[in-house]
CSV table of C-alpha atoms in Angstrom, one decimal:
chain,number,residue,atom,x,y,z
A,21,MET,CA,-49.3,90.8,47.8
A,22,ARG,CA,-52.6,90.6,49.7
A,23,GLU,CA,-54.4,92.2,46.8
A,24,GLU,CA,-52.9,89.8,44.3
A,25,ILE,CA,-54.0,86.9,46.4
A,26,ARG,CA,-57.6,88.2,46.3
A,27,VAL,CA,-57.4,88.5,42.5
A,28,LEU,CA,-56.2,84.9,42.3
A,29,GLN,CA,-59.1,83.7,44.5
A,30,ALA,CA,-61.5,85.6,42.2
A,31,ARG,CA,-59.9,84.1,39.1
A,32,ILE,CA,-60.2,80.6,40.5
A,33,ALA,CA,-63.8,81.1,41.5
A,34,ARG,CA,-64.6,82.3,38.0
A,35,ASP,CA,-62.8,79.4,36.2
A,36,GLU,CA,-64.4,76.8,38.5
A,37,GLY,CA,-67.9,78.2,37.8
A,38,HIS,CA,-68.4,79.5,41.4
A,39,ALA,CA,-69.3,83.0,42.5
A,40,PRO,CA,-68.9,84.3,46.0
A,41,GLN,CA,-72.3,85.0,47.6
A,42,ALA,CA,-73.1,88.2,49.4
A,43,HIS,CA,-73.4,88.2,53.1
A,44,GLY,CA,-76.9,88.0,54.6
A,45,ALA,CA,-80.0,85.9,54.1
A,46,HIS,CA,-82.1,85.7,50.9
A,47,LEU,CA,-85.6,84.4,50.2
A,48,PRO,CA,-86.0,80.7,49.5
A,49,GLY,CA,-86.2,79.9,45.8
A,50,ALA,CA,-85.0,83.3,44.9
A,51,PRO,CA,-81.7,83.6,43.0
A,52,PRO,CA,-78.8,84.2,45.3
A,53,ARG,CA,-77.4,87.6,45.6
A,54,VAL,CA,-73.9,87.8,44.1
A,55,ALA,CA,-71.2,90.1,45.4
A,56,HIS,CA,-69.5,91.9,42.6
A,57,VAL,CA,-65.7,91.8,42.8
A,58,ALA,CA,-64.2,95.1,42.0
A,59,PRO,CA,-61.3,95.0,39.5
A,60,ARG,CA,-57.9,94.8,41.2
A,61,SER,CA,-54.6,96.3,40.0
A,62,TRP,CA,-52.2,93.6,38.7
A,63,SER,CA,-48.5,93.8,38.0
A,64,GLY,CA,-48.3,91.0,35.4
A,65,PRO,CA,-50.2,88.0,33.8
A,66,LEU,CA,-51.7,85.6,36.2
A,67,PRO,CA,-50.1,82.2,36.5
A,68,THR,CA,-52.1,79.1,35.4
A,69,ILE,CA,-53.4,77.2,38.4
A,70,GLY,CA,-54.6,73.7,37.8
A,71,ALA,CA,-56.4,72.4,34.7
A,72,PRO,CA,-59.6,74.3,33.9
A,73,TYR,CA,-61.4,71.2,32.7
A,74,GLY,CA,-59.9,68.7,35.0
A,75,PRO,CA,-56.5,66.8,34.7
A,76,GLY,CA,-57.5,64.8,31.6
A,77,PRO,CA,-55.4,62.0,30.1
A,78,VAL,CA,-51.6,62.3,30.3
A,79,ARG,CA,-50.4,62.8,26.7
A,80,PRO,CA,-47.0,61.6,25.4
A,81,ARG,CA,-44.4,64.3,25.4
A,82,SER,CA,-43.5,66.0,22.0
A,83,GLU,CA,-40.3,65.2,20.3
A,84,SER,CA,-38.4,68.2,21.8
A,85,GLU,CA,-40.0,67.8,25.2
A,86,SER,CA,-38.9,64.2,25.6
A,87,ARG,CA,-35.1,64.7,25.2
A,88,MET,CA,-32.6,65.0,28.1
A,89,VAL,CA,-32.1,68.6,29.2
A,90,MET,CA,-29.0,70.1,27.5
A,91,VAL,CA,-27.3,71.7,30.4
A,92,GLU,CA,-24.4,72.9,28.3
A,93,GLY,CA,-26.2,74.7,25.5
A,94,PRO,CA,-26.5,75.6,22.8
A,95,ILE,CA,-27.2,79.1,24.0
A,96,PRO,CA,-30.5,80.4,22.7
A,97,SER,CA,-31.0,84.0,21.5
A,98,TRP,CA,-33.2,86.4,23.4
A,99,ALA,CA,-35.9,86.1,20.8
A,100,GLU,CA,-35.8,82.3,21.2
A,101,VAL,CA,-36.0,82.6,24.9
A,102,LYS,CA,-39.0,84.8,24.8
A,103,GLU,CA,-40.8,82.5,22.4
A,104,ALA,CA,-39.9,79.3,24.4
A,105,THR,CA,-41.0,80.8,27.7
A,106,ALA,CA,-44.2,82.5,26.6
A,107,LYS,CA,-46.3,79.6,27.9
A,108,ASP,CA,-44.1,78.6,30.8
A,109,GLU,CA,-45.8,78.5,34.2
A,110,SER,CA,-44.2,81.2,36.4
A,111,VAL,CA,-45.0,83.4,39.3
A,112,HIS,CA,-44.9,87.2,38.8
A,113,VAL,CA,-43.9,89.1,41.9
A,114,GLY,CA,-43.1,92.8,41.9
A,115,GLY,CA,-41.9,93.0,38.3
A,116,MET,CA,-40.0,89.7,38.5
A,117,ARG,CA,-40.8,86.4,37.0
A,118,ILE,CA,-39.8,83.2,38.8
A,119,GLY,CA,-40.1,79.8,37.1
A,120,PHE,CA,-38.4,76.6,36.1
A,121,PRO,CA,-38.1,76.5,32.3
A,122,ALA,CA,-36.7,73.1,31.2
A,123,GLY,CA,-36.4,72.3,34.9
A,124,ARG,CA,-33.8,75.1,35.6
A,125,PRO,CA,-34.5,77.6,38.4
A,126,THR,CA,-34.7,81.0,36.7
A,127,ILE,CA,-35.3,84.5,37.9
A,128,SER,CA,-36.0,87.2,35.3
A,129,SER,CA,-37.5,90.6,34.7
A,130,ASP,CA,-41.1,90.6,33.5
A,131,ASP,CA,-40.0,91.4,30.0
A,132,GLY,CA,-37.3,88.7,30.1
A,133,ALA,CA,-34.5,91.2,29.3
A,134,TYR,CA,-32.6,90.3,32.5
A,135,SER,CA,-32.4,86.8,33.8
A,136,PHE,CA,-30.3,84.6,36.1
A,137,SER,CA,-30.4,80.8,36.1
A,138,VAL,CA,-28.7,78.0,37.9
A,139,GLY,CA,-28.2,74.5,36.5
A,140,GLY,CA,-26.4,71.3,37.6
A,141,LEU,CA,-24.8,68.1,36.4
A,142,LEU,CA,-23.9,65.3,38.7
A,143,GLN,CA,-22.0,62.2,37.4
A,144,GLU,CA,-20.8,59.6,40.0
A,145,ASP,CA,-18.9,56.5,38.7
A,146,ILE,CA,-18.6,53.2,40.5
A,147,GLY,CA,-16.6,50.2,39.3
A,148,GLY,CA,-13.3,48.4,39.0
A,149,PHE,CA,-10.8,46.4,37.0
A,150,LEU,CA,-10.7,42.7,36.4
A,151,GLY,CA,-7.7,40.6,35.3
A,152,THR,CA,-5.3,43.5,35.0
A,153,GLY,CA,-2.4,42.0,37.0
A,154,ALA,CA,1.2,43.0,36.2
A,155,ARG,CA,3.5,40.5,34.4
A,156,ALA,CA,6.8,39.4,35.8
A,157,GLY,CA,9.2,42.4,35.9
A,158,GLU,CA,6.5,45.0,35.7
A,159,ALA,CA,5.2,47.3,38.4
A,160,LYS,CA,1.5,46.8,39.4
A,161,GLY,CA,0.2,50.3,38.7
A,162,ASN,CA,-3.0,51.8,40.0
A,163,PHE,CA,-5.9,49.6,38.8
A,164,ASN,CA,-8.5,49.4,41.6
A,165,SER,CA,-10.7,46.3,41.8
A,166,PHE,CA,-13.4,48.6,43.3
A,167,THR,CA,-13.5,52.3,43.6
A,168,GLN,CA,-15.6,55.5,43.0
A,169,ASN,CA,-15.1,58.8,41.3
A,170,GLY,CA,-17.1,62.0,41.1
A,171,ARG,CA,-16.5,62.6,37.3
A,172,ARG,CA,-18.5,65.8,36.6
A,173,LEU,CA,-20.0,67.8,39.5
A,174,ARG,CA,-20.8,71.1,37.8
A,175,MET,CA,-22.9,74.0,38.8
A,176,TYR,CA,-23.9,76.2,35.9
A,177,PHE,CA,-24.4,79.9,36.7
A,178,SER,CA,-25.8,82.0,33.7
A,179,TRP,CA,-26.6,85.7,33.6
A,180,ARG,CA,-28.4,87.2,30.6
A,181,TYR,CA,-29.1,90.7,29.4
A,182,LYS,CA,-31.1,90.4,26.2
A,183,ASP,CA,-28.6,88.8,23.7
A,184,TRP,CA,-25.6,89.0,26.0
A,185,VAL,CA,-25.0,85.9,28.1
A,186,ALA,CA,-22.2,85.4,30.7
A,187,ASN,CA,-21.5,81.8,32.0
A,188,VAL,CA,-19.4,80.7,34.9
A,189,THR,CA,-19.3,76.9,35.7
A,190,PRO,CA,-17.1,75.5,38.5
A,191,ASP,CA,-16.4,71.8,38.4
A,192,PHE,CA,-16.0,69.8,41.7
A,193,GLY,CA,-15.4,66.6,39.8
A,194,SER,CA,-12.2,65.3,38.1
A,195,LEU,CA,-11.0,63.5,35.0
A,196,SER,CA,-9.5,60.7,37.1
A,197,ALA,CA,-9.6,61.3,40.8
A,198,ASP,CA,-12.0,63.7,42.5
A,199,GLY,CA,-11.1,65.9,45.5
A,200,SER,CA,-10.1,69.1,43.8
A,201,VAL,CA,-12.1,72.0,42.4
A,202,GLY,CA,-11.6,73.2,38.8
A,203,LEU,CA,-13.3,75.4,36.2
A,204,PHE,CA,-15.3,74.2,33.3
A,205,GLU,CA,-16.1,77.5,31.7
A,206,ALA,CA,-16.1,81.3,32.2
A,207,ASN,CA,-17.1,83.2,29.1
A,208,LEU,CA,-19.2,86.0,27.5
A,209,ASN,CA,-21.5,85.2,24.6
A,210,TYR,CA,-23.4,87.3,22.0
A,211,THR,CA,-26.5,85.7,20.3
A,212,GLY,CA,-28.0,88.6,18.5
A,213,LEU,CA,-27.1,87.4,15.0
A,214,ARG,CA,-29.4,84.8,13.5
A,215,HIS,CA,-28.4,81.2,14.5
A,216,THR,CA,-25.0,82.4,15.6
A,217,THR,CA,-23.2,82.4,18.9
A,218,LEU,CA,-20.0,84.5,19.4
A,219,THR,CA,-17.8,83.6,22.4
A,220,VAL,CA,-14.8,85.0,24.3
A,221,GLY,CA,-13.3,83.5,27.5
A,222,TYR,CA,-12.7,80.1,28.9
A,223,PHE,CA,-14.7,77.8,26.8
A,224,GLN,CA,-14.8,74.3,25.2
A,225,PRO,CA,-14.6,74.6,21.3
A,226,ARG,CA,-16.0,71.5,19.8
A,227,MET,CA,-14.4,70.0,16.7
A,228,ASP,CA,-15.9,66.5,16.7
A,229,GLU,CA,-19.3,64.9,16.9
A,230,GLU,CA,-18.7,63.2,20.2
A,231,SER,CA,-17.9,66.4,22.0
A,232,ALA,CA,-20.8,68.2,20.3
A,233,GLU,CA,-23.2,65.7,21.9
A,234,ARG,CA,-22.4,67.1,25.4
A,235,PRO,CA,-21.7,64.7,28.4
A,236,VAL,CA,-25.4,64.2,29.2
A,237,ALA,CA,-25.9,62.5,25.9
A,238,PHE,CA,-22.8,60.3,25.7
A,239,GLU,CA,-23.4,56.7,24.7
A,240,PHE,CA,-20.5,55.6,26.9
A,241,LEU,CA,-19.0,57.1,30.0
A,242,GLU,CA,-16.3,59.0,28.0
A,243,ARG,CA,-15.2,59.9,24.5
A,244,PRO,CA,-12.9,57.6,22.5
A,245,THR,CA,-9.2,58.1,23.2
A,246,ILE,CA,-8.4,59.5,19.8
A,247,VAL,CA,-11.1,62.2,20.1
A,248,ASP,CA,-9.7,63.3,23.5
A,249,LEU,CA,-6.1,63.4,22.3
A,250,ALA,CA,-7.0,65.4,19.2
A,251,ARG,CA,-9.3,67.9,20.8
A,252,ASN,CA,-6.9,68.7,23.7
A,253,ILE,CA,-4.2,69.8,21.2
A,254,ALA,CA,-5.8,73.3,21.2
A,255,ALA,CA,-9.3,72.9,22.6
A,256,GLY,CA,-10.8,70.8,25.4
A,257,VAL,CA,-12.4,72.1,28.7
A,258,ALA,CA,-11.6,75.6,29.9
A,259,ARG,CA,-9.5,76.6,26.9
A,260,PHE,CA,-9.3,80.4,26.3
A,261,SER,CA,-11.2,80.9,23.0
A,262,VAL,CA,-12.4,83.7,20.7
A,263,GLY,CA,-14.7,82.7,17.9
A,264,GLY,CA,-18.2,81.4,17.2
A,265,GLU,CA,-20.4,79.0,15.4
A,266,HIS,CA,-23.4,79.3,13.0
A,267,TYR,CA,-26.0,76.7,12.1
A,268,GLU,CA,-28.8,76.2,9.6
A,269,ASP,CA,-31.2,73.3,9.3
A,270,ARG,CA,-28.8,71.3,7.1
A,271,TRP,CA,-25.3,72.5,8.1
A,272,LEU,CA,-23.1,74.0,10.9
A,273,ALA,CA,-19.7,75.8,10.8
A,274,ALA,CA,-17.5,76.8,13.7
A,275,LEU,CA,-14.1,78.6,14.0
A,276,TYR,CA,-12.1,79.6,17.1
A,277,PHE,CA,-8.8,81.1,17.9
A,278,THR,CA,-7.5,79.5,21.2
A,279,GLY,CA,-4.9,80.0,23.8
A,280,GLN,CA,-3.8,78.3,27.0
A,281,LYS,CA,-6.0,76.3,29.3
A,282,PHE,CA,-7.3,77.7,32.6
A,283,GLY,CA,-4.6,76.9,35.3
A,284,ASP,CA,-1.7,76.1,32.9
A,285,ARG,CA,0.6,78.7,34.4
A,286,ASN,CA,-0.4,77.7,37.9
A,287,LYS,CA,0.6,74.0,37.2
A,288,ASP,CA,3.8,75.1,35.5
A,289,SER,CA,5.1,78.4,36.8
A,290,THR,CA,8.1,78.2,34.4
A,291,ILE,CA,5.9,79.0,31.3
A,292,THR,CA,7.3,82.0,29.5
A,293,ASP,CA,5.4,81.8,26.2
A,294,SER,CA,1.8,80.6,26.2
A,295,GLN,CA,0.2,78.4,23.6
A,296,THR,CA,-1.8,79.6,20.6
A,297,GLY,CA,-3.9,77.6,18.3
A,298,GLY,CA,-7.1,77.3,16.2
A,299,VAL,CA,-10.1,75.0,15.9
A,300,ALA,CA,-12.5,74.5,13.0
A,301,ARG,CA,-15.5,72.3,12.3
A,302,ILE,CA,-17.9,71.9,9.3
A,303,ALA,CA,-20.8,69.5,9.4
A,304,GLY,CA,-23.7,68.8,7.2
A,305,ARG,CA,-26.9,66.8,7.0
A,306,PRO,CA,-27.1,65.7,3.3
A,307,TYR,CA,-30.1,63.4,3.7
A,308,VAL,CA,-33.0,63.2,6.2
A,309,SER,CA,-36.3,61.5,6.2
A,310,ARG,CA,-38.7,60.0,8.8
A,311,ASP,CA,-36.5,56.8,9.1
A,312,VAL,CA,-33.1,58.0,8.0
A,313,ASP,CA,-30.7,60.7,9.1
A,314,VAL,CA,-27.2,61.2,7.7
A,315,HIS,CA,-24.5,63.3,9.2
A,316,VAL,CA,-21.1,64.1,7.6
A,317,GLY,CA,-18.5,66.5,8.7
A,318,ALA,CA,-14.8,67.2,9.3
A,319,GLY,CA,-12.8,68.7,12.2
A,320,ALA,CA,-9.4,70.3,12.2
A,321,ILE,CA,-7.2,71.6,15.1
A,322,SER,CA,-3.8,73.1,15.4
A,323,ALA,CA,-1.4,74.3,18.1
A,324,PHE,CA,0.6,76.9,16.2
A,325,LYS,CA,3.0,76.8,19.2
A,326,VAL,CA,2.7,74.9,22.5
A,327,ASN,CA,3.6,76.3,25.9
A,328,GLN,CA,7.3,77.0,26.4
A,329,GLY,CA,8.6,76.3,29.9
A,330,ALA,CA,11.8,75.2,31.6
A,331,LYS,CA,11.9,72.1,29.4
A,332,GLY,CA,11.3,74.1,26.2
A,333,ARG,CA,8.4,73.4,24.0
A,334,ALA,CA,7.5,69.8,25.0
A,335,TYR,CA,4.3,67.8,24.7
A,336,THR,CA,3.2,64.3,25.7
A,337,PHE,CA,0.2,62.4,24.4
A,338,SER,CA,-1.3,60.1,27.0
A,339,ASP,CA,-4.7,58.7,28.0
A,340,ASN,CA,-6.5,56.2,30.2
A,341,VAL,CA,-8.5,53.2,28.8
A,342,GLU,CA,-11.6,55.4,28.2
A,343,VAL,CA,-12.9,55.0,31.7
A,344,PRO,CA,-11.7,57.5,34.3
A,345,LEU,CA,-11.3,55.7,37.6
A,346,GLY,CA,-7.9,57.0,38.6
A,347,GLU,CA,-6.0,54.3,36.9
A,348,THR,CA,-2.5,54.5,35.5
A,349,ALA,CA,-2.5,55.8,31.9
A,350,LEU,CA,-1.0,53.0,29.7
A,351,LEU,CA,-1.0,54.8,26.4
A,352,THR,CA,1.7,57.3,25.7
A,353,SER,CA,3.8,58.9,22.9
A,354,GLY,CA,6.6,59.6,25.3
A,355,ALA,CA,7.7,63.1,26.2
A,356,LEU,CA,8.2,64.8,22.8
A,357,SER,CA,10.8,67.7,22.8
A,358,ASN,CA,11.4,70.6,20.5
A,359,VAL,CA,7.8,70.7,19.3
A,360,ALA,CA,7.2,73.4,16.7
A,361,GLN,CA,3.6,72.6,15.8
A,362,ILE,CA,0.9,70.0,16.4
A,363,TRP,CA,-2.2,69.5,14.2
A,364,ALA,CA,-5.0,67.0,13.7
A,365,ALA,CA,-7.7,66.6,11.2
A,366,GLY,CA,-10.2,64.0,10.1
A,367,PRO,CA,-13.7,63.1,8.9
A,368,GLN,CA,-16.8,62.3,11.0
A,369,VAL,CA,-19.9,60.4,9.8
A,370,GLY,CA,-23.1,59.1,11.3
A,371,VAL,CA,-26.2,57.3,10.0
A,372,ARG,CA,-29.5,56.7,11.8
A,373,TRP,CA,-32.0,54.2,10.5
A,374,ARG,CA,-35.1,54.1,12.6
A,375,ARG,CA,-33.9,52.9,16.0
A,376,PHE,CA,-30.4,52.0,14.9
A,377,LEU,CA,-27.4,54.5,14.9
A,378,LEU,CA,-24.0,53.9,13.4
A,379,LYS,CA,-21.2,56.5,13.6
A,380,GLY,CA,-17.5,56.9,13.5
A,381,GLU,CA,-14.6,59.3,13.3
A,382,TYR,CA,-10.9,59.2,12.1
A,383,TYR,CA,-8.1,61.6,13.0
A,384,HIS,CA,-4.6,61.9,11.8
A,385,ILE,CA,-2.2,63.8,14.2
A,386,GLY,CA,1.0,65.4,12.9
A,387,VAL,CA,3.8,66.7,15.1
A,388,GLU,CA,6.4,69.0,13.6
A,389,ARG,CA,9.8,69.3,15.4
A,390,SER,CA,12.2,72.3,15.5
A,391,ARG,CA,15.9,72.1,15.1
A,392,GLU,CA,17.8,72.1,18.4
A,393,ALA,CA,21.0,74.3,18.3
A,394,GLY,CA,24.1,72.1,17.5
A,395,ALA,CA,22.1,68.9,17.2
A,396,SER,CA,20.6,66.8,14.5
A,397,PRO,CA,17.0,67.6,13.5
A,398,LEU,CA,14.3,65.6,15.1
A,399,PRO,CA,11.9,63.7,12.9
A,400,SER,CA,8.3,64.8,12.4
A,401,LEU,CA,5.8,62.3,13.7
A,402,ASN,CA,2.5,61.0,12.5
A,403,PHE,CA,-0.2,59.3,14.7
A,404,ASP,CA,-3.6,57.9,13.8
A,405,GLY,CA,-6.8,56.8,15.6
A,406,TRP,CA,-10.4,56.0,14.9
A,407,TYR,CA,-13.6,54.6,16.4
A,408,VAL,CA,-16.8,53.0,15.2
A,409,ALA,CA,-19.9,53.0,17.5
A,410,ALA,CA,-23.3,51.3,17.1
A,411,ASN,CA,-26.4,52.1,19.1
A,412,TYR,CA,-29.9,50.7,19.3
A,413,THR,CA,-32.9,52.1,21.3
A,414,LEU,CA,-34.9,49.3,22.9
A,415,PHE,CA,-37.8,51.5,24.1
A,416,GLY,CA,-38.5,55.2,24.2
A,417,ARG,CA,-37.9,57.5,21.2
A,418,PRO,CA,-34.7,56.7,19.3
A,419,ARG,CA,-31.8,59.0,19.2
A,420,SER,CA,-32.3,62.0,17.0
A,421,TYR,CA,-30.2,64.6,15.2
A,422,ASN,CA,-30.0,68.2,16.6
A,423,PRO,CA,-29.0,70.6,13.9
A,424,LYS,CA,-28.2,73.3,16.4
A,425,ILE,CA,-25.1,71.3,17.5
A,426,ALA,CA,-24.7,69.0,14.5
A,427,ALA,CA,-24.8,65.8,16.6
A,428,PHE,CA,-27.0,63.0,17.7
A,429,ILE,CA,-28.7,63.4,21.1
A,430,THR,CA,-30.2,61.0,23.7
A,431,PRO,CA,-33.3,58.8,23.3
A,432,GLY,CA,-36.6,60.5,24.2
A,433,VAL,CA,-38.6,59.8,27.3
A,434,GLU,CA,-42.3,60.0,26.3
A,435,HIS,CA,-43.6,59.1,29.8
A,436,ASP,CA,-41.6,59.1,33.1
A,437,PHE,CA,-40.9,55.9,34.8
A,438,ASP,CA,-44.1,54.6,36.3
A,439,PRO,CA,-44.3,50.7,36.3
A,440,LEU,CA,-47.8,50.7,37.7
A,441,HIS,CA,-49.0,52.2,34.5
A,442,GLY,CA,-46.6,50.4,32.2
A,443,ASP,CA,-44.2,53.3,31.6
A,444,TRP,CA,-40.4,52.5,31.8
A,445,GLY,CA,-38.7,55.6,30.3
A,446,ALA,CA,-36.2,54.9,27.6
A,447,MET,CA,-33.3,52.4,27.2
A,448,GLU,CA,-30.5,51.8,24.7
A,449,LEU,CA,-27.7,49.4,24.0
A,450,SER,CA,-24.3,50.5,22.6
A,451,GLY,CA,-21.1,49.0,21.3
A,452,ARG,CA,-17.8,50.6,20.3
A,453,TRP,CA,-14.4,49.7,18.8
A,454,SER,CA,-11.7,52.3,19.4
A,455,VAL,CA,-8.0,52.2,18.2
A,456,THR,CA,-5.3,54.8,18.9
A,457,ASP,CA,-1.7,54.4,17.5
A,458,LEU,CA,1.0,56.7,19.0
A,459,SER,CA,4.0,54.7,17.6
A,460,ASP,CA,5.8,56.1,14.6
A,461,VAL,CA,9.7,56.1,14.8
A,462,ALA,CA,12.2,54.6,17.2
A,463,ASP,CA,13.2,56.7,20.2
A,464,GLN,CA,10.5,59.3,19.4
A,465,GLY,CA,10.2,60.1,23.2
A,466,GLY,CA,14.0,59.8,23.9
A,467,THR,CA,16.5,56.9,23.9
A,468,GLY,CA,14.6,53.6,24.2
A,469,VAL,CA,11.2,55.4,24.7
A,470,ASN,CA,8.7,54.6,21.9
A,471,GLY,CA,5.0,55.3,21.6
A,472,ASN,CA,2.5,52.5,21.8
A,473,GLN,CA,-1.0,51.4,20.6
A,474,GLN,CA,-4.3,51.0,22.5
A,475,THR,CA,-7.4,49.1,21.4
A,476,VAL,CA,-10.6,49.2,23.4
A,477,TRP,CA,-13.8,47.2,23.0
A,478,GLN,CA,-16.8,48.4,24.9
A,479,GLY,CA,-20.4,47.5,25.4
A,480,GLY,CA,-23.0,49.3,27.4
A,481,VAL,CA,-26.6,49.8,28.4
A,482,ASN,CA,-28.2,53.2,29.4
A,483,TRP,CA,-31.6,53.7,31.1
A,484,TYR,CA,-33.4,57.0,31.2
A,485,PRO,CA,-36.3,57.0,33.8
A,486,ASN,CA,-37.0,60.6,33.0
A,487,ARG,CA,-35.5,63.7,31.3
A,488,HIS,CA,-33.2,64.5,34.1
A,489,VAL,CA,-31.8,61.1,35.4
A,490,LYS,CA,-29.7,58.5,33.6
A,491,PHE,CA,-28.1,55.3,34.7
A,492,MET,CA,-25.2,53.8,32.7
A,493,LEU,CA,-23.4,50.4,32.9
A,494,ASP,CA,-20.3,49.8,30.7
A,495,PHE,CA,-18.0,46.8,30.1
A,496,ASP,CA,-14.5,47.6,28.8
A,497,HIS,CA,-11.9,45.2,27.3
A,498,PHE,CA,-8.5,46.9,26.5
A,499,ILE,CA,-5.3,45.8,24.8
A,500,VAL,CA,-2.3,48.1,25.1
A,501,SER,CA,1.1,47.4,23.6
A,502,ARG,CA,4.3,48.0,25.6
A,503,SER,CA,6.1,51.3,26.1
A,504,LYS,CA,8.9,52.4,28.4
A,505,GLY,CA,7.4,55.9,28.3
A,506,VAL,CA,4.8,54.9,30.9
A,507,ALA,CA,6.2,56.1,34.3
A,508,GLY,CA,7.1,53.6,37.0
A,509,GLY,CA,7.8,50.6,34.7
A,510,VAL,CA,4.1,49.7,34.6
A,511,ASN,CA,3.9,48.8,30.9
A,512,LEU,CA,7.2,47.2,29.9
A,513,LEU,CA,5.5,44.1,28.4
A,514,GLY,CA,2.1,45.3,27.4
A,515,ARG,CA,-1.2,45.1,29.3
A,516,THR,CA,-4.6,43.5,28.7
A,517,GLY,CA,-7.6,43.7,31.0
A,518,ASN,CA,-11.2,44.3,31.7
A,519,LEU,CA,-13.3,46.6,33.8
A,520,VAL,CA,-17.0,47.1,34.7
A,521,VAL,CA,-18.2,50.5,35.7
A,522,GLY,CA,-21.6,52.2,36.3
A,523,ARG,CA,-22.6,55.8,36.4
A,524,VAL,CA,-25.4,57.7,38.1
A,525,GLN,CA,-26.3,61.0,36.4
A,526,ALA,CA,-28.6,63.8,37.2
A,527,SER,CA,-29.0,67.1,35.3
A,528,PHE,CA,-31.1,70.2,35.3
């Protein structure tokens, strides 16, 4: 280490135009005697220290450098990692390289074949409900006027050997109420095939544009209800998956075989036959120019069979009002019994014109029922849902399309927040209309229990002071029709209300 420090000192002296003088006096006016520095052994390339010609002007970040860090992939191949980190500033110590590529602490071997990195995502929500009181004859339900929730508190541990990558990500947050620890993913990936990632383990297969964006890039705090209901049929967080996806500049295709979710048998110890299913997605980019970007695609998902437990093969569709603050879920299909198969499919489209982005998705859900011994056959059910979202970037780079995930990603921050020099990061405004209809036939969830419909109108503003920090503020107005399927008599007459909620996000 002492020898390497001396080499660094000699390098700095050379770059700054200074040369160490020899000890002892010399005649006035005579050129100074210069001590020759003998070459030193070195275990790797020297790190860059400082700017050789001074700091110079601060240039705007490039298109890729300005975007929020994608803490959840896509996973690059080993060749892409070597190319991307060739110019990264790092310290070489004893055959190891230590650095912060894309802000993520990473330790790797000098040739990059072995590496270990740690990432993080923190999302803290603060807000409450307004005007959501119960009507006469209804129970109040859980609708806090002011509360907090740690939504996603994830630590990403990733180990790589060349094109083999293992990921383990615990999650200390929660969908509705924090306080318990769960798992986001634990999987093994192979990236040795061109533009292809093959995966086995607990994973989140993505069948829709919203999920493909990743949580760091959401326009609103959460996905639309119909997207969450459709993807959780046989995908969602921590779903056992075997499959992969491949992308090109103008299209992407993904296909997965899936099983149960992590923890299913722990939550229900009576499960005797676990779920199996499949997920598929195809997306394209038929037109792109400087000002216009068009995305089209379709997603399909199916549970070939759902978990079988003490109550048979049963399934319930239910969701909150698209903001997880621990509130009572008002939307439900009722508990559906004798479920033979569930599937969903639908199109997705998005168009960006300069700073304006318009996108939407529609999904149809089908529920096939099996015949119960000695009883009349239960009817098949059909549900629908859709959303339309609009977004406008006020300042900073507008949202752009990432072909590696076939989705639109966050605005770009050209300069970090620095009001003294007129830099404010990036800011965007968003609006969304979302409808989910889980009503089909009378008594679908049992005698007197029918499904209901939920409509949500949302508006929001997001500010990005830099590539790692995001502040969100959403206003949500919801209208939910009545259903006796909501536990505790909370929605006997229908509910309408509002809420305001903010989020603080940090990622690396």
